[in-house]
Amino acid sequence: MTVEVQSEATQVAEVVVPKEELEAKKIVEEVENEKVKEEEEEETKPKAIEKSSSYREESNFLSDLKENEKKALNDLKSKLEEAILGNTLFKKEESATKKSPEKSPSGEEEEKKDDENKVEEKVEEEETKNEENCDTNGENKEEKESEEEGADLDVDGVDKVISIWGVPLLPSKGDERTNVVLLKFLRARDYKVNESFEMLKKTLQWRKDFKIQSILDEDLGSDLAPTAYMSGTDNQGHPICYNIFGVLDDQELYSKTFGTEEKRKQFLRWRVQLMEKGIQQLDFKAGGVSSLLQINDLKNSPGPSKKEVRVATKQAVDLLQDNYPEFVAKNIFINVPFWYYAFQSLLSPFLTQRTKSKFVFARPAKVTETLLKYIPIQEIPIQYGGLKRENDFEFSVSDCEASEMLLKAGSTETIEIPAAEVGSTFTWDVTIVGGEVSYKEEFVPEDENSYTIIIQKEKKLSSSIRNTFKNNEAGKIVLTIKNTSSKKKKAFYRHKIKKSAI
């Protein structure tokens, strides 16, 4: 007696994007020319001590900081406090009606001043009236925006509630998250206080000019949704951002995204919006999570010969590097094609050593193994050899933990799922890491006089499979895995049971 049960398998294909070697060579030559120019310029500068290429995510606890780091943090806090209280943090906006005195006769100048005074008096009168009529249910738009990025004015007209990513920046408020944010800017500038302070000022000004306070509420369309998205967390609790470059190989979407300068600006705004959504998941606590893990899938991605991609990528890198310091714990590139190394060389001069140290690269055959170093198998999408499925109605976050089994070379291992209660429905996931194995599924009845039911005939398996079975008698489900190769592999599995309602 045989029961056929439909199973689902997902293969991780090894794909190398075909590109003209001449194009890659041309890019390399361009890069080499740029490097030569930079090296000539660098020769005239003082030589800096080369840093280690290996970095760990530093602690944000004050007790773990070195003395020079503590001093830098205190100095930056002092400069920031002074700038906020002195109302000098942002650029002063000049009045649109202001004219040069040289171009106006003295009589006209006096008349203009009188008119300006009248306008100012009128504005003050209107503001006073609005304040008197404003109740708790009708907050001003500026007050609402200040909760996100902005500033509440005290009686002296000084911005004291300036915040970034929901964290207040005025050090005297004593919020522990302020230290975590300031340490990001200090680390991005090697604890050089003045440079860190200027970076922070430029970031705050950029956020104001870019209208960040409203970006989360903007509808920027759904066309770009498949190109990047947030999904799950890694072993350390970092939210994971996936960037799927292969989607842009579609010519229509490519044109919509990079066809014009305006479209590239729209793409940048959409990408910033996604970054801000990811940051919403961070807590900025000393022992908490304050950075993201980024996965960049280069499978089928447009090559470096497409100028629009190169331009937009550089703009995105510059923008994120300048305004989101130390927000990436690791930058993992998977399904890396041969031409990418030339492209990486093109970007390399624009990246700091600290940023480059966080890069991890994986060819198609090593994708799952690489991701497993940072992400639990239940959080890795099935297209990358994991167990996570989009809109999964079988396994929830609370019951998705998987078990691991080592498959030694030439060994046969079994996974047994007890099925004592009749009428129960069993669902299980299995994924193989490291190569192909032989795999089959059976139901073995408790009654020796009953027949064994074949759920899945023996087949070759190298990635993920899910299956279900409902038992009509007591017994057990047996999953058999044979590793006939000379290399070790791993199997990950999980299961759940839905008992009969009767």
XYZ file of C-alpha atoms in Angstrom:
502
model
C 0.000 0.000 0.000
C 1.406 3.350 -1.043
C 0.239 6.812 -0.132
C 1.410 9.619 -2.400
C 1.860 12.892 -0.619
C 2.771 16.027 -2.528
C 6.110 17.451 -1.430
C 7.752 20.743 -2.152
C 11.467 21.203 -2.755
C 13.516 24.288 -3.291
C 16.829 24.149 -5.111
C 19.702 26.601 -4.641
C 21.153 26.934 -8.114
C 24.726 27.859 -8.853
C 24.391 30.661 -11.346
C 27.205 32.696 -12.822
C 25.998 35.793 -14.645
C 27.437 35.795 -18.162
C 29.154 39.103 -18.958
C 31.650 40.154 -21.579
C 35.205 39.876 -20.301
C 36.123 42.954 -22.288
C 33.583 45.012 -20.341
C 34.979 43.822 -17.026
C 38.511 44.493 -18.264
C 37.520 48.026 -19.243
C 36.110 48.650 -15.781
C 39.282 47.325 -14.172
C 41.395 49.641 -16.322
C 39.248 52.611 -15.292
C 39.646 51.635 -11.665
C 43.398 51.250 -12.000
C 43.663 54.723 -13.551
C 41.663 56.199 -10.669
C 43.840 54.361 -8.158
C 47.039 55.690 -9.738
C 45.756 59.249 -9.428
C 44.759 58.696 -5.815
C 48.092 57.088 -4.962
C 49.937 60.078 -6.427
C 47.842 62.392 -4.254
C 48.343 60.222 -1.191
C 52.130 60.350 -1.575
C 52.040 64.018 -0.615
C 50.064 63.286 2.557
C 51.398 61.984 5.900
C 51.304 58.190 6.112
C 48.741 56.822 8.540
C 49.111 53.622 10.513
C 47.238 50.856 8.731
C 44.431 49.376 10.783
C 43.615 45.717 11.190
C 41.262 44.357 8.575
C 39.238 42.614 11.261
C 36.687 44.482 13.350
C 34.210 43.388 15.985
C 31.079 45.281 16.902
C 32.204 47.381 19.856
C 30.453 47.572 23.187
C 28.339 50.634 23.920
C 28.710 50.338 27.690
C 30.654 53.286 29.090
C 32.601 50.946 31.361
C 33.971 49.116 28.297
C 35.302 52.239 26.590
C 38.978 53.125 26.669
C 39.995 56.322 28.423
C 40.611 58.197 25.172
C 37.212 57.033 23.877
C 35.449 58.230 27.022
C 37.192 61.584 26.722
C 36.180 61.881 23.060
C 32.576 61.089 23.947
C 32.519 63.685 26.738
C 34.113 66.298 24.477
C 31.562 65.631 21.736
C 28.712 65.871 24.256
C 30.057 69.228 25.452
C 30.260 70.605 21.902
C 26.778 69.298 21.121
C 25.269 70.756 24.299
C 26.826 74.130 23.561
C 25.598 74.085 19.950
C 22.039 73.155 20.905
C 21.789 75.738 23.698
C 23.458 78.327 21.486
C 21.098 77.496 18.642
C 24.023 77.040 16.220
C 23.501 73.420 15.195
C 21.667 74.190 11.939
C 22.403 76.611 9.145
C 20.753 80.000 9.484
C 18.126 80.545 6.813
C 18.255 83.963 5.194
C 15.032 85.841 4.619
C 13.784 85.667 1.050
C 12.951 89.394 1.168
C 16.449 90.458 2.259
C 18.154 92.655 -0.334
C 21.645 94.046 -0.641
C 21.823 97.670 0.673
C 24.190 98.629 -2.133
C 21.484 98.090 -4.711
C 18.880 100.274 -2.959
C 18.853 104.020 -2.184
C 18.875 104.974 1.476
C 15.250 106.085 1.362
C 14.097 102.830 -0.165
C 16.210 100.917 2.346
C 14.496 102.614 5.287
C 11.116 101.999 3.690
C 11.923 98.332 3.247
C 12.970 98.070 6.880
C 9.687 99.615 7.960
C 7.786 97.171 5.759
C 9.784 94.250 7.162
C 9.071 95.385 10.719
C 5.367 95.571 9.920
C 5.459 92.089 8.429
C 7.285 90.720 11.464
C 4.771 92.373 13.799
C 1.918 90.893 11.753
C 3.505 87.416 11.878
C 4.034 87.663 15.641
C 0.422 88.762 16.066
C -0.822 85.792 14.010
C 1.425 83.361 15.903
C 0.140 84.644 19.246
C -3.434 84.256 18.034
C -2.773 80.719 16.835
C -1.175 79.739 20.135
C -4.157 81.026 22.092
C -6.626 79.126 19.900
C -4.613 75.890 19.766
C -6.016 73.091 22.007
C -4.587 69.631 22.803
C -6.395 68.010 19.869
C -5.032 70.472 17.320
C -1.274 70.383 17.634
C 0.713 72.393 15.148
C 2.390 70.468 12.349
C 5.802 71.665 13.553
C 5.157 70.253 17.029
C 4.223 66.887 15.582
C 7.358 66.779 13.445
C 9.520 67.707 16.418
C 8.643 64.418 18.102
C 10.450 62.599 15.279
C 13.396 64.774 14.248
C 12.650 68.203 15.230
C 12.780 70.779 17.836
C 10.499 72.220 20.487
C 11.230 75.828 21.316
C 11.665 76.966 24.905
C 10.744 80.456 26.106
C 14.026 81.819 24.749
C 13.343 80.463 21.272
C 16.132 77.865 21.502
C 15.745 74.382 20.018
C 16.293 72.022 22.949
C 14.400 68.903 21.915
C 16.465 67.989 18.883
C 16.395 64.267 18.177
C 17.585 61.760 15.620
C 16.026 58.312 15.071
C 13.795 59.041 18.039
C 16.769 59.624 20.360
C 17.119 63.056 22.033
C 20.506 64.650 21.380
C 20.724 67.155 24.241
C 23.272 65.366 26.507
C 22.026 66.982 29.718
C 18.734 65.108 29.334
C 20.646 62.007 30.465
C 19.177 59.524 27.963
C 21.522 56.503 27.682
C 20.610 56.137 24.005
C 22.273 59.490 23.283
C 25.669 57.952 24.052
C 25.014 55.055 21.672
C 24.130 57.410 18.816
C 27.105 59.698 19.427
C 29.461 56.725 19.558
C 28.367 55.830 16.014
C 29.608 59.169 14.729
C 32.800 58.979 16.791
C 33.647 55.495 15.515
C 32.943 56.538 11.934
C 35.597 59.252 12.339
C 38.092 57.306 14.481
C 37.113 59.228 17.629
C 38.179 62.576 16.177
C 35.808 64.913 17.986
C 35.729 67.818 15.557
C 35.237 65.581 12.524
C 32.549 63.589 14.327
C 30.735 66.769 15.317
C 30.818 68.090 11.743
C 29.515 64.751 10.464
C 26.636 64.884 12.938
C 25.801 68.471 11.959
C 25.801 67.586 8.258
C 23.604 64.550 8.912
C 21.082 66.607 10.867
C 21.032 69.250 8.138
C 20.641 66.586 5.439
C 17.746 64.991 7.299
C 16.078 68.375 7.557
C 16.614 69.180 3.866
C 15.626 65.640 2.799
C 12.423 65.907 4.894
C 13.098 62.698 6.771
C 10.371 63.491 9.319
C 7.715 62.634 6.728
C 9.420 59.854 4.775
C 7.928 56.936 6.713
C 4.418 58.049 5.805
C 5.132 58.541 2.104
C 3.740 56.185 -0.528
C 6.674 55.666 -2.880
C 5.008 52.866 -4.819
C 5.366 49.091 -4.710
C 7.401 48.536 -7.896
C 10.679 48.462 -5.974
C 9.424 46.255 -3.122
C 11.039 43.058 -4.531
C 14.443 44.755 -4.797
C 14.918 45.258 -1.053
C 13.013 44.302 2.090
C 13.401 43.692 5.826
C 12.883 40.126 7.063
C 13.817 38.391 10.323
C 16.769 38.780 12.677
C 20.242 37.240 12.901
C 21.882 35.350 15.772
C 22.569 38.626 17.596
C 19.100 40.085 17.079
C 20.061 42.439 14.242
C 17.195 43.060 11.783
C 18.079 41.678 8.340
C 17.802 43.743 5.169
C 17.850 41.848 1.855
C 18.900 43.636 -1.350
C 17.957 41.606 -4.446
C 19.841 43.109 -7.379
C 18.731 40.465 -9.877
C 15.246 41.979 -9.965
C 16.745 44.952 -11.787
C 17.657 42.689 -14.691
C 14.065 43.206 -15.812
C 14.393 45.945 -18.435
C 11.056 47.563 -17.644
C 11.797 47.823 -13.929
C 15.349 48.904 -14.679
C 14.069 51.793 -16.803
C 11.542 52.755 -14.136
C 14.276 52.798 -11.522
C 17.326 54.286 -13.260
C 16.030 55.690 -16.564
C 16.359 59.356 -15.590
C 18.017 61.459 -12.915
C 14.609 62.095 -11.359
C 13.919 58.357 -11.167
C 17.299 57.732 -9.566
C 16.485 60.380 -6.946
C 13.161 58.626 -6.327
C 15.022 55.325 -5.927
C 17.360 56.899 -3.371
C 14.426 58.276 -1.401
C 12.748 54.868 -1.440
C 15.984 53.224 -0.246
C 16.318 55.763 2.566
C 12.725 55.037 3.551
C 13.541 51.327 3.829
C 16.594 52.147 5.947
C 14.466 54.258 8.273
C 11.930 51.418 8.586
C 14.716 49.068 9.605
C 16.010 51.543 12.160
C 12.554 51.591 13.742
C 13.366 48.064 14.996
C 16.491 49.182 16.872
C 16.478 50.125 20.558
C 19.801 52.055 20.785
C 20.442 50.731 24.288
C 23.971 50.053 25.516
C 23.384 46.296 25.624
C 20.740 46.253 22.921
C 20.606 46.245 19.132
C 21.696 49.341 17.241
C 22.685 48.060 13.783
C 21.431 45.944 10.872
C 22.672 42.895 8.971
C 22.646 43.452 5.222
C 22.393 40.666 2.616
C 23.156 41.603 -0.996
C 22.070 38.986 -3.555
C 23.959 39.570 -6.814
C 22.413 36.677 -8.758
C 21.421 37.845 -12.258
C 22.203 41.439 -11.307
C 22.937 43.985 -14.065
C 26.636 44.180 -14.854
C 29.019 47.122 -14.401
C 28.640 48.088 -18.053
C 25.321 49.723 -17.161
C 26.366 53.219 -16.203
C 23.071 54.030 -14.466
C 23.631 51.230 -11.942
C 27.136 52.427 -11.194
C 25.981 56.020 -10.707
C 23.005 55.120 -8.531
C 25.034 52.643 -6.475
C 27.735 55.184 -5.757
C 25.106 57.771 -4.795
C 23.445 55.274 -2.442
C 26.770 54.230 -0.907
C 27.801 57.842 -0.351
C 24.451 58.810 1.098
C 24.215 55.863 3.504
C 27.859 56.090 4.524
C 27.653 59.819 5.238
C 24.346 59.788 7.117
C 24.002 56.325 8.686
C 27.365 55.684 10.375
C 27.989 52.263 11.915
C 24.483 51.009 11.091
C 25.640 47.811 9.373
C 26.986 45.019 11.547
C 27.900 42.920 8.497
C 27.502 43.407 4.744
C 27.169 39.948 3.170
C 27.354 39.563 -0.617
C 26.014 36.267 -1.957
C 25.870 34.657 -5.416
C 28.866 36.812 -6.326
C 29.638 36.746 -10.099
C 33.147 37.156 -11.505
C 32.596 40.726 -12.714
C 31.706 41.936 -9.217
C 35.311 41.969 -8.112
C 36.008 44.653 -10.708
C 32.935 46.551 -9.568
C 34.041 46.244 -5.948
C 37.391 47.747 -6.901
C 35.517 50.688 -8.380
C 33.693 51.318 -5.095
C 36.641 50.534 -2.855
C 38.247 54.003 -2.921
C 35.021 55.488 -1.561
C 34.790 53.094 1.397
C 36.584 53.341 4.721
C 38.725 50.466 5.975
C 36.219 49.990 8.759
C 33.381 49.588 6.256
C 35.330 47.200 4.019
C 36.221 45.043 7.030
C 32.536 44.232 7.444
C 32.209 42.792 3.934
C 31.673 39.032 3.491
C 31.536 37.345 0.062
C 29.989 34.011 -0.926
C 29.954 32.284 -4.286
C 26.718 30.430 -5.228
C 27.884 27.064 -3.859
C 28.641 28.560 -0.420
C 25.561 30.731 0.135
C 23.804 28.665 2.809
C 26.996 27.814 4.691
C 27.984 31.478 4.768
C 24.595 32.726 5.930
C 24.506 30.079 8.683
C 27.482 31.747 10.342
C 25.275 34.748 11.094
C 21.617 33.700 10.753
C 19.687 30.765 12.296
C 18.449 28.287 9.701
C 14.790 29.087 10.435
C 15.422 32.738 9.526
C 17.183 31.972 6.215
C 14.753 32.062 3.230
C 14.244 28.743 1.421
C 15.711 30.178 -1.797
C 19.001 30.379 0.086
C 18.747 26.859 1.514
C 17.011 27.792 4.775
C 13.572 27.051 6.216
C 11.883 30.452 6.130
C 8.918 30.804 3.768
C 7.056 33.957 2.932
C 3.551 34.085 4.445
C 4.111 30.756 6.195
C 0.845 29.494 7.706
C 2.339 26.290 9.129
C 5.239 27.439 11.287
C 4.984 30.609 13.360
C 7.807 32.555 15.000
C 7.178 30.795 18.316
C 7.494 27.234 16.972
C 10.023 27.634 14.177
C 13.224 26.560 15.964
C 15.034 23.785 14.096
C 17.297 20.914 15.186
C 20.660 20.186 13.584
C 22.069 16.802 12.543
C 25.611 16.093 11.362
C 25.828 13.799 8.339
C 29.233 12.117 8.359
C 30.801 10.948 5.116
C 29.239 7.673 3.952
C 26.715 7.605 6.802
C 22.960 6.984 6.983
C 20.925 8.916 9.555
C 17.231 8.791 10.460
C 14.832 11.281 11.981
C 11.873 9.708 13.815
C 8.638 11.544 14.613
C 6.371 9.617 17.033
C 2.746 9.356 15.814
C 0.931 7.680 18.679
C -2.361 9.577 18.449
C -4.510 8.495 15.502
C -5.873 11.181 13.188
C -3.113 13.725 13.814
C -1.635 15.810 11.019
C 2.147 16.088 10.915
C 4.100 18.781 9.073
C 7.879 18.815 8.798
C 10.679 20.749 7.141
C 14.097 19.378 6.208
C 16.989 21.176 4.542
C 20.440 19.918 3.595
C 23.590 22.042 3.785
C 26.802 21.071 2.034
C 25.665 19.134 -1.020
C 23.387 16.412 -2.320
C 22.108 13.407 -0.318
C 19.625 10.569 -0.833
C 16.379 11.148 1.043
C 13.112 9.278 1.648
C 10.070 9.471 3.970
C 8.007 6.603 5.393
C 5.286 5.945 7.942
C 6.056 2.811 9.983
C 2.931 1.440 11.780
C 3.113 0.231 15.357
C 1.188 -2.895 14.364
C 3.670 -5.328 12.798
C 0.894 -6.730 10.605
C 0.303 -3.366 8.919
C 2.152 -2.127 5.879
C 4.782 0.601 5.832
C 3.517 3.621 3.887
C 5.880 5.392 1.513
C 5.315 9.127 1.861
C 8.223 10.235 -0.332
C 10.144 7.851 -2.577
C 13.917 7.974 -2.356
C 15.251 11.004 -4.231
C 18.238 13.296 -4.429
C 17.939 16.298 -2.148
C 20.278 19.263 -1.772
C 18.117 22.002 -0.283
C 14.700 22.391 1.392
C 11.639 20.174 1.432
C 8.322 20.326 3.322
C 5.759 17.555 3.644
C 2.610 16.648 5.590
C 1.006 13.353 6.636
C -2.116 12.323 8.550
C -1.909 8.967 10.341
C -4.830 6.538 10.474
C -3.093 4.307 12.995
C -0.403 4.560 15.643
C 3.216 4.454 14.510
C 6.054 6.772 13.586
C 7.251 8.851 10.650
C 10.803 7.990 9.613
C 12.939 10.324 7.492
C 16.064 8.603 6.119
C 19.085 10.568 4.903
C 22.070 8.917 3.204
C 25.271 10.844 2.684
C 27.128 8.777 0.101
C 29.831 11.383 -0.507
C 33.236 11.687 1.151
C 32.396 15.075 2.695
C 30.489 15.948 5.841
C 27.117 17.637 5.465
C 24.415 18.936 7.781
C 20.671 18.455 7.985
C 18.294 20.823 9.750
C 14.736 19.787 10.563
C 11.637 20.753 12.511
C 8.101 19.427 12.820
C 4.744 20.199 14.396
C 1.612 18.213 15.118
C -2.032 19.181 14.758
C -4.058 16.757 16.832
C -7.467 15.534 15.740
C -10.373 17.654 17.002
C -12.458 14.499 17.606
